[in-house]
CSV table of C-alpha atoms in Angstrom, one decimal:
chain,number,residue,atom,x,y,z
A,13,MET,CA,-36.0,1.7,1.9
A,14,LYS,CA,-35.9,4.8,-0.7
A,15,PHE,CA,-33.2,6.9,1.2
A,16,LEU,CA,-30.8,3.8,1.7
A,17,PRO,CA,-29.1,4.8,-0.9
A,18,ILE,CA,-28.3,8.3,-0.5
A,19,ALA,CA,-27.5,7.1,4.3
A,20,VAL,CA,-24.7,4.6,2.6
A,21,LEU,CA,-23.0,8.0,0.5
A,22,LEU,CA,-23.7,10.4,4.5
A,23,TRP,CA,-22.1,7.5,5.8
A,24,PHE,CA,-19.1,6.8,3.8
A,25,PHE,CA,-18.3,10.8,3.6
A,26,HIS,CA,-18.4,11.5,7.8
A,27,MET,CA,-15.9,8.3,8.1
A,28,ASP,CA,-13.9,10.2,5.5
A,29,ALA,CA,-14.1,13.2,7.4
A,30,LEU,CA,-13.6,11.5,10.6
A,31,CYS,CA,-10.9,9.9,9.8
A,32,GLN,CA,-7.0,11.7,10.6
A,33,ASP,CA,-4.5,13.5,9.4
A,34,TYR,CA,-0.7,11.6,9.1
A,35,GLU,CA,1.9,11.6,7.0
A,36,LEU,CA,1.5,9.6,3.6
A,37,LYS,CA,4.8,7.1,3.1
A,38,LYS,CA,5.3,3.7,1.5
A,39,TYR,CA,5.4,1.1,3.6
A,40,SER,CA,6.1,-2.2,1.5
A,41,GLN,CA,6.4,-5.3,4.1
A,42,GLN,CA,3.5,-6.2,6.2
A,43,LEU,CA,2.7,-8.8,8.3
A,44,ARG,CA,-1.2,-10.7,7.9
A,45,VAL,CA,-3.1,-13.1,10.5
A,46,HIS,CA,-6.7,-14.4,8.3
A,47,HIS,CA,-9.1,-16.7,10.0
A,48,ASP,CA,-12.2,-17.7,8.1
A,49,ASN,CA,-15.4,-19.8,10.2
A,50,ASP,CA,-18.4,-21.0,9.8
A,51,PHE,CA,-19.2,-20.7,12.9
A,52,PHE,CA,-19.3,-17.5,13.7
A,53,VAL,CA,-23.0,-18.4,11.3
A,54,LEU,CA,-24.2,-20.9,13.6
A,55,THR,CA,-22.9,-23.7,11.6
A,56,ASP,CA,-19.5,-26.8,11.7
A,57,ARG,CA,-19.2,-27.8,8.9
A,58,TYR,CA,-17.8,-28.3,5.4
A,59,TYR,CA,-15.5,-25.9,5.3
A,60,SER,CA,-14.9,-25.1,9.0
A,61,SER,CA,-12.3,-23.1,9.7
A,62,GLY,CA,-8.3,-21.8,7.9
A,63,LEU,CA,-6.0,-19.9,9.5
A,64,PHE,CA,-3.1,-18.3,8.1
A,65,ILE,CA,0.0,-16.1,8.5
A,66,SER,CA,1.2,-14.9,5.3
A,67,TYR,CA,4.8,-11.9,4.6
A,68,GLN,CA,4.3,-9.6,2.3
A,69,LYS,CA,6.4,-7.4,0.4
A,70,MET,CA,7.0,-5.3,-2.3
A,71,LEU,CA,10.6,-6.0,-3.7
A,72,SER,CA,13.3,-2.5,-5.3
A,73,LYS,CA,14.6,-5.1,-8.4
A,74,GLY,CA,12.0,-7.7,-9.7
A,75,ILE,CA,11.7,-8.9,-13.3
A,76,PHE,CA,9.9,-6.3,-14.7
A,77,GLY,CA,11.2,-3.7,-12.8
A,78,SER,CA,9.4,-1.8,-10.1
A,79,ASN,CA,5.4,-2.7,-9.7
A,80,GLU,CA,6.3,-6.4,-8.1
A,81,GLN,CA,5.5,-8.4,-4.3
A,82,LEU,CA,5.9,-11.0,-2.9
A,83,LYS,CA,4.1,-12.7,-0.1
A,84,PHE,CA,4.8,-15.8,1.4
A,85,ARG,CA,1.6,-17.9,3.0
A,86,LEU,CA,1.2,-20.6,6.0
A,87,GLY,CA,-2.2,-21.9,6.8
A,88,GLN,CA,-4.6,-24.5,8.2
A,89,GLU,CA,-7.6,-25.5,6.4
A,90,VAL,CA,-10.5,-27.8,8.0
A,91,PHE,CA,-12.7,-29.6,6.6
A,92,THR,CA,-14.8,-31.8,7.7
A,93,PRO,CA,-18.9,-33.6,6.9
A,94,SER,CA,-21.7,-32.5,8.3
A,95,GLN,CA,-22.5,-35.0,10.2
A,96,THR,CA,-20.3,-34.2,12.2
A,97,GLN,CA,-21.6,-36.7,14.9
A,98,SER,CA,-21.8,-39.6,13.1
A,99,THR,CA,-19.5,-42.6,13.1
A,100,ASN,CA,-22.0,-44.1,10.0
A,101,THR,CA,-19.3,-43.2,6.6
A,102,ASP,CA,-22.1,-43.8,4.3
A,103,LEU,CA,-24.2,-41.0,4.5
A,104,PHE,CA,-21.1,-38.5,5.0
A,105,ASP,CA,-21.6,-35.7,2.1
A,106,ARG,CA,-17.8,-35.2,2.3
A,107,SER,CA,-14.7,-36.7,4.3
A,108,TYR,CA,-12.8,-35.0,6.9
A,109,ALA,CA,-10.1,-33.5,5.9
A,110,GLY,CA,-7.1,-31.3,6.6
A,111,PHE,CA,-5.1,-29.3,5.1
A,112,SER,CA,-1.6,-26.9,5.7
A,113,GLY,CA,0.6,-25.7,3.2
A,114,LEU,CA,2.6,-22.8,2.3
A,115,GLN,CA,1.8,-20.9,-0.4
A,116,THR,CA,4.2,-18.0,-2.9
A,117,THR,CA,2.1,-15.3,-4.6
A,118,TRP,CA,3.6,-13.2,-7.4
A,119,SER,CA,2.1,-10.7,-8.6
A,120,LEU,CA,3.1,-7.9,-10.5
A,121,ALA,CA,0.8,-4.4,-11.0
A,122,ALA,CA,0.2,-2.4,-14.7
A,123,GLN,CA,-1.8,0.5,-14.5
A,124,SER,CA,-5.4,-1.3,-14.0
A,125,GLU,CA,-4.1,-4.9,-14.3
A,126,LEU,CA,-2.6,-7.3,-12.3
A,127,PHE,CA,-0.7,-10.1,-12.7
A,128,LYS,CA,-0.3,-13.1,-10.1
A,129,ILE,CA,1.1,-16.3,-10.1
A,130,GLN,CA,0.4,-18.5,-6.9
A,131,THR,CA,2.4,-21.9,-6.2
A,132,LEU,CA,1.2,-24.4,-2.9
A,133,PHE,CA,3.2,-26.4,-1.4
A,134,GLY,CA,1.5,-29.1,1.6
A,135,ILE,CA,0.2,-32.2,3.0
A,136,ALA,CA,-3.4,-32.8,3.4
A,137,GLY,CA,-4.5,-36.0,5.9
A,138,ILE,CA,-3.8,-37.0,9.1
A,139,ASN,CA,-0.3,-35.0,9.4
A,140,SER,CA,-1.2,-31.8,9.0
A,141,GLY,CA,-2.3,-31.6,12.7
A,142,ALA,CA,-5.7,-29.7,11.4
A,143,GLY,CA,-8.2,-33.0,12.7
A,144,GLY,CA,-6.1,-32.9,16.1
A,145,PHE,CA,-6.6,-28.4,15.6
A,146,GLN,CA,-10.4,-28.5,15.4
A,147,ARG,CA,-11.0,-31.2,18.5
A,148,TRP,CA,-8.8,-29.1,20.7
A,149,TYR,CA,-11.0,-25.6,19.2
A,150,HIS,CA,-14.2,-27.1,20.6
A,151,ARG,CA,-12.5,-27.9,24.2
A,152,ALA,CA,-10.5,-25.4,25.2
A,153,ILE,CA,-12.9,-22.3,23.6
A,154,VAL,CA,-15.5,-22.9,21.8
A,155,ILE,CA,-16.7,-25.8,24.2
A,156,SER,CA,-19.2,-27.7,22.2
A,157,ASP,CA,-18.9,-31.6,21.1
A,158,SER,CA,-15.9,-31.6,18.9
A,159,PRO,CA,-16.7,-33.4,15.0
A,160,ILE,CA,-15.3,-36.9,15.7
A,161,TRP,CA,-12.8,-37.3,12.5
A,162,ILE,CA,-12.6,-40.6,11.3
A,163,ASP,CA,-11.7,-42.5,8.7
A,164,GLU,CA,-9.2,-39.0,7.8
A,165,LEU,CA,-8.2,-38.5,4.5
A,166,SER,CA,-5.5,-40.3,4.3
A,167,ASP,CA,-1.6,-38.7,4.5
A,168,SER,CA,-0.3,-37.8,0.8
A,169,PHE,CA,1.5,-34.9,-0.1
A,170,HIS,CA,0.3,-31.1,-2.7
A,171,ALA,CA,1.7,-29.5,-5.3
A,172,ASN,CA,-0.8,-26.7,-7.3
A,173,LEU,CA,-0.2,-24.1,-10.0
A,174,TYR,CA,-2.2,-21.4,-9.8
A,175,LEU,CA,-3.0,-18.4,-12.1
A,176,SER,CA,-5.0,-15.2,-11.9
A,177,TYR,CA,-5.5,-11.6,-14.6
A,178,ILE,CA,-7.5,-8.7,-12.8
A,179,ARG,CA,-8.3,-6.2,-15.0
A,180,GLU,CA,-10.2,-3.5,-13.2
A,181,TRP,CA,-12.3,-0.5,-14.3
A,182,ASN,CA,-12.7,2.8,-12.4
A,183,ILE,CA,-16.3,3.9,-12.5
A,184,SER,CA,-16.3,6.9,-10.0
A,185,PRO,CA,-13.8,8.5,-8.9
A,186,ASN,CA,-13.1,8.5,-4.4
A,187,PRO,CA,-14.1,9.8,-2.0
A,188,PHE,CA,-17.8,7.4,-3.1
A,189,GLY,CA,-15.9,5.3,-5.8
A,190,ILE,CA,-16.9,3.0,-7.5
A,191,ASN,CA,-14.6,0.5,-8.9
A,192,LEU,CA,-15.7,-3.1,-11.7
A,193,ALA,CA,-13.1,-5.8,-12.1
A,194,ILE,CA,-13.2,-8.8,-13.7
A,195,HIS,CA,-10.9,-12.0,-12.0
A,196,PRO,CA,-10.4,-15.3,-13.9
A,197,GLN,CA,-8.4,-18.3,-12.6
A,198,LEU,CA,-7.4,-20.9,-13.5
A,199,ALA,CA,-5.8,-23.6,-10.4
A,200,LEU,CA,-3.7,-26.7,-12.0
A,201,GLY,CA,-2.0,-29.6,-9.6
A,202,SER,CA,-2.7,-33.1,-7.0
A,203,ARG,CA,-5.2,-30.0,-5.2
A,204,ASP,CA,-6.7,-28.0,-6.7
A,205,ILE,CA,-8.5,-28.0,-11.2
A,206,TYR,CA,-10.5,-25.4,-11.9
A,207,THR,CA,-10.7,-22.6,-13.5
A,208,GLU,CA,-13.0,-18.9,-11.8
A,209,ALA,CA,-14.9,-16.1,-13.4
A,210,GLU,CA,-14.8,-13.3,-10.8
A,211,THR,CA,-16.4,-9.7,-10.3
A,212,VAL,CA,-16.3,-7.3,-7.7
A,213,PHE,CA,-17.9,-4.4,-7.3
A,214,HIS,CA,-15.8,-1.9,-5.3
A,215,PHE,CA,-17.8,0.7,-2.9
A,216,GLY,CA,-16.4,3.3,-1.3
A,217,ARG,CA,-12.4,5.3,-1.2
A,218,ARG,CA,-10.4,2.6,-2.6
A,219,ASN,CA,-6.7,2.8,-4.0
A,220,ILE,CA,-5.2,2.9,-7.8
A,221,ILE,CA,-5.0,-1.5,-8.8
A,222,GLY,CA,-1.1,-1.6,-7.7
A,223,GLU,CA,-1.5,0.4,-4.1
A,224,SER,CA,-4.4,-1.4,-2.2
A,225,ILE,CA,-5.7,-3.2,-0.4
A,226,ALA,CA,-8.8,-4.8,-2.4
A,227,PHE,CA,-5.3,-7.1,-4.5
A,228,GLU,CA,-3.5,-7.1,-0.7
A,229,ARG,CA,-1.1,-4.9,-2.7
A,230,LEU,CA,1.4,-1.4,-0.6
A,231,GLY,CA,2.8,0.2,-1.5
A,232,ASN,CA,0.9,3.3,-0.1
A,233,ASN,CA,-0.7,3.7,3.8
A,234,SER,CA,-3.5,6.6,2.1
A,235,ARG,CA,-6.5,5.7,4.1
A,236,GLU,CA,-8.5,2.9,2.0
A,237,ILE,CA,-12.6,2.4,3.4
A,238,TYR,CA,-15.0,0.4,0.9
A,239,PHE,CA,-17.4,-2.5,1.2
A,240,ALA,CA,-17.0,-5.4,-1.7
A,241,LEU,CA,-19.7,-6.9,-3.5
A,242,ARG,CA,-18.4,-10.4,-5.6
A,243,PHE,CA,-19.8,-12.9,-7.8
A,244,ALA,CA,-17.5,-15.9,-9.9
A,245,TYR,CA,-18.7,-18.9,-11.9
A,246,LYS,CA,-16.3,-22.3,-10.8
A,247,ARG,CA,-16.1,-24.8,-13.5
A,248,VAL,CA,-14.7,-27.7,-11.1
A,249,PHE,CA,-12.4,-30.8,-12.8
A,250,TYR,CA,-10.8,-31.8,-9.7
A,251,ASN,CA,-10.8,-31.5,-5.5
A,252,GLY,CA,-8.5,-33.2,-4.1
A,253,LEU,CA,-9.8,-32.7,-0.3
A,254,ILE,CA,-13.1,-34.6,-1.8
A,255,GLU,CA,-11.5,-36.9,-4.2
A,256,GLY,CA,-8.5,-37.7,-3.1
A,257,ASN,CA,-5.1,-36.8,-4.1
A,258,LEU,CA,-5.1,-36.6,-8.9
A,259,PHE,CA,-1.8,-39.5,-8.2
A,260,GLY,CA,-3.4,-41.5,-5.7
A,261,ASP,CA,-5.0,-42.3,-2.9
A,262,ASN,CA,-6.6,-45.2,-1.3
A,263,SER,CA,-8.5,-43.0,1.6
A,264,PRO,CA,-11.4,-44.8,2.6
A,265,VAL,CA,-14.2,-42.0,2.1
A,266,LEU,CA,-13.7,-40.1,-1.2
A,267,ARG,CA,-17.1,-38.5,-2.7
A,268,SER,CA,-17.1,-36.9,-6.0
A,269,THR,CA,-17.6,-33.9,-6.7
A,270,THR,CA,-20.2,-31.0,-8.3
A,271,LYS,CA,-18.8,-29.6,-11.9
A,272,ASN,CA,-20.1,-25.9,-10.9
A,273,LEU,CA,-20.8,-23.4,-8.4
A,274,LEU,CA,-21.9,-20.7,-7.6
A,275,LYS,CA,-20.4,-17.7,-5.0
A,276,LEU,CA,-21.3,-15.2,-3.3
A,277,GLY,CA,-19.3,-12.5,-1.1
A,278,PHE,CA,-19.2,-9.3,0.9
A,279,ASP,CA,-16.4,-7.3,2.4
A,280,PHE,CA,-15.9,-4.2,4.2
A,281,ASN,CA,-12.0,-2.9,4.3
A,282,HIS,CA,-10.5,0.1,5.8
A,283,ARG,CA,-6.9,1.0,5.6
A,284,PHE,CA,-5.4,3.6,8.4
A,285,ASN,CA,-1.8,4.5,8.1
A,286,ARG,CA,-0.1,0.9,8.9
A,287,ASN,CA,-3.2,-0.9,9.3
A,288,ASP,CA,-5.3,-3.2,7.0
A,289,TYR,CA,-8.6,-4.7,9.1
A,290,ARG,CA,-10.9,-6.7,6.7
A,291,PHE,CA,-14.4,-8.3,7.7
A,292,GLY,CA,-16.6,-10.5,4.5
A,293,VAL,CA,-19.0,-13.7,4.0
A,294,ARG,CA,-18.5,-16.4,2.2
A,295,TYR,CA,-21.4,-18.5,0.4
A,296,ASN,CA,-20.4,-21.5,-1.8
A,297,SER,CA,-23.6,-23.2,-3.6
A,298,LYS,CA,-23.0,-26.9,-2.4
A,299,GLU,CA,-19.4,-28.4,-3.6
A,300,THR,CA,-20.8,-32.2,-3.6
A,301,PRO,CA,-23.8,-33.8,-4.4
A,302,ASN,CA,-25.2,-34.9,-1.1
A,303,SER,CA,-24.0,-31.7,0.7
A,304,LYS,CA,-25.7,-28.0,0.5
A,305,GLY,CA,-24.3,-24.6,0.6
A,306,HIS,CA,-21.7,-22.9,3.0
A,307,ALA,CA,-21.4,-19.6,4.4
A,308,TYR,CA,-18.7,-18.6,7.0
A,309,ILE,CA,-17.2,-15.3,7.6
A,310,VAL,CA,-13.9,-13.5,6.8
A,311,LEU,CA,-11.8,-11.7,8.9
A,312,SER,CA,-8.5,-10.5,8.8
A,313,TYR,CA,-5.8,-7.8,10.1
A,314,GLY,CA,-2.9,-6.2,7.9
A,315,PHE,CA,0.3,-4.4,10.0
A,316,SER,CA,3.6,-2.5,7.6
A,317,TRP,CA,5.9,-1.1,7.9
């Protein structure tokens, strides 16, 4: 065990040496597919899955000049109680909830800082299509009993605003770099009201904050290969996919939320020329008084041009 840090260091140098050289370019557009799923950690509850496709582009002339980026992400999220085969809704630790929506992100990078403004508009409930998609997924791909999806959240429209600030410090240079970032976030809207404070450590070869896959930024295709450790505290004031729409909801199953959440994460990231790869694991403590902590896998691939 005492040789583990040395082995990790040697592995990074080995991978860095094996990477084949290619022409350095400044790609300004990217198409990305992202998938979250707890099936890979042998559960099927709470945040069960998420499927997203996004397009992002560097702006040649933004509001404040250069270093601005715009992203559009279309996604669908699936949430279920842990009692997926029960018809007794009194036992549910949360309701069945699906959400489909469009998120827009504007970001501005400085030397060691990143500012983000995000808007989210979408539909929760049966018309989100999430319940039907999960049932099809279990029949056609997983070949297992599907959650029965009774008394799902009623259809409602949601709008949300997210404000983020990231500040980063470089502790050690490449190739085995160490970076520390803090990431406070504020959410306001009918779906989410919360504050979150995250600390992230990056270990390995990485580009600067405004050009790194770490923050889904474009502008530099220099290879990156690193892993990240994430620690976050989230203070929840309202969760519309558990408590119902903030502006009124007649759903048959609504629950109260846990106000204080702990979130942990691990990522492995690799950028090679046009291609961005990410594998990660996420964990959060229980979101309702009667639920449990939950973990899921993150998979992502982006192609730039």
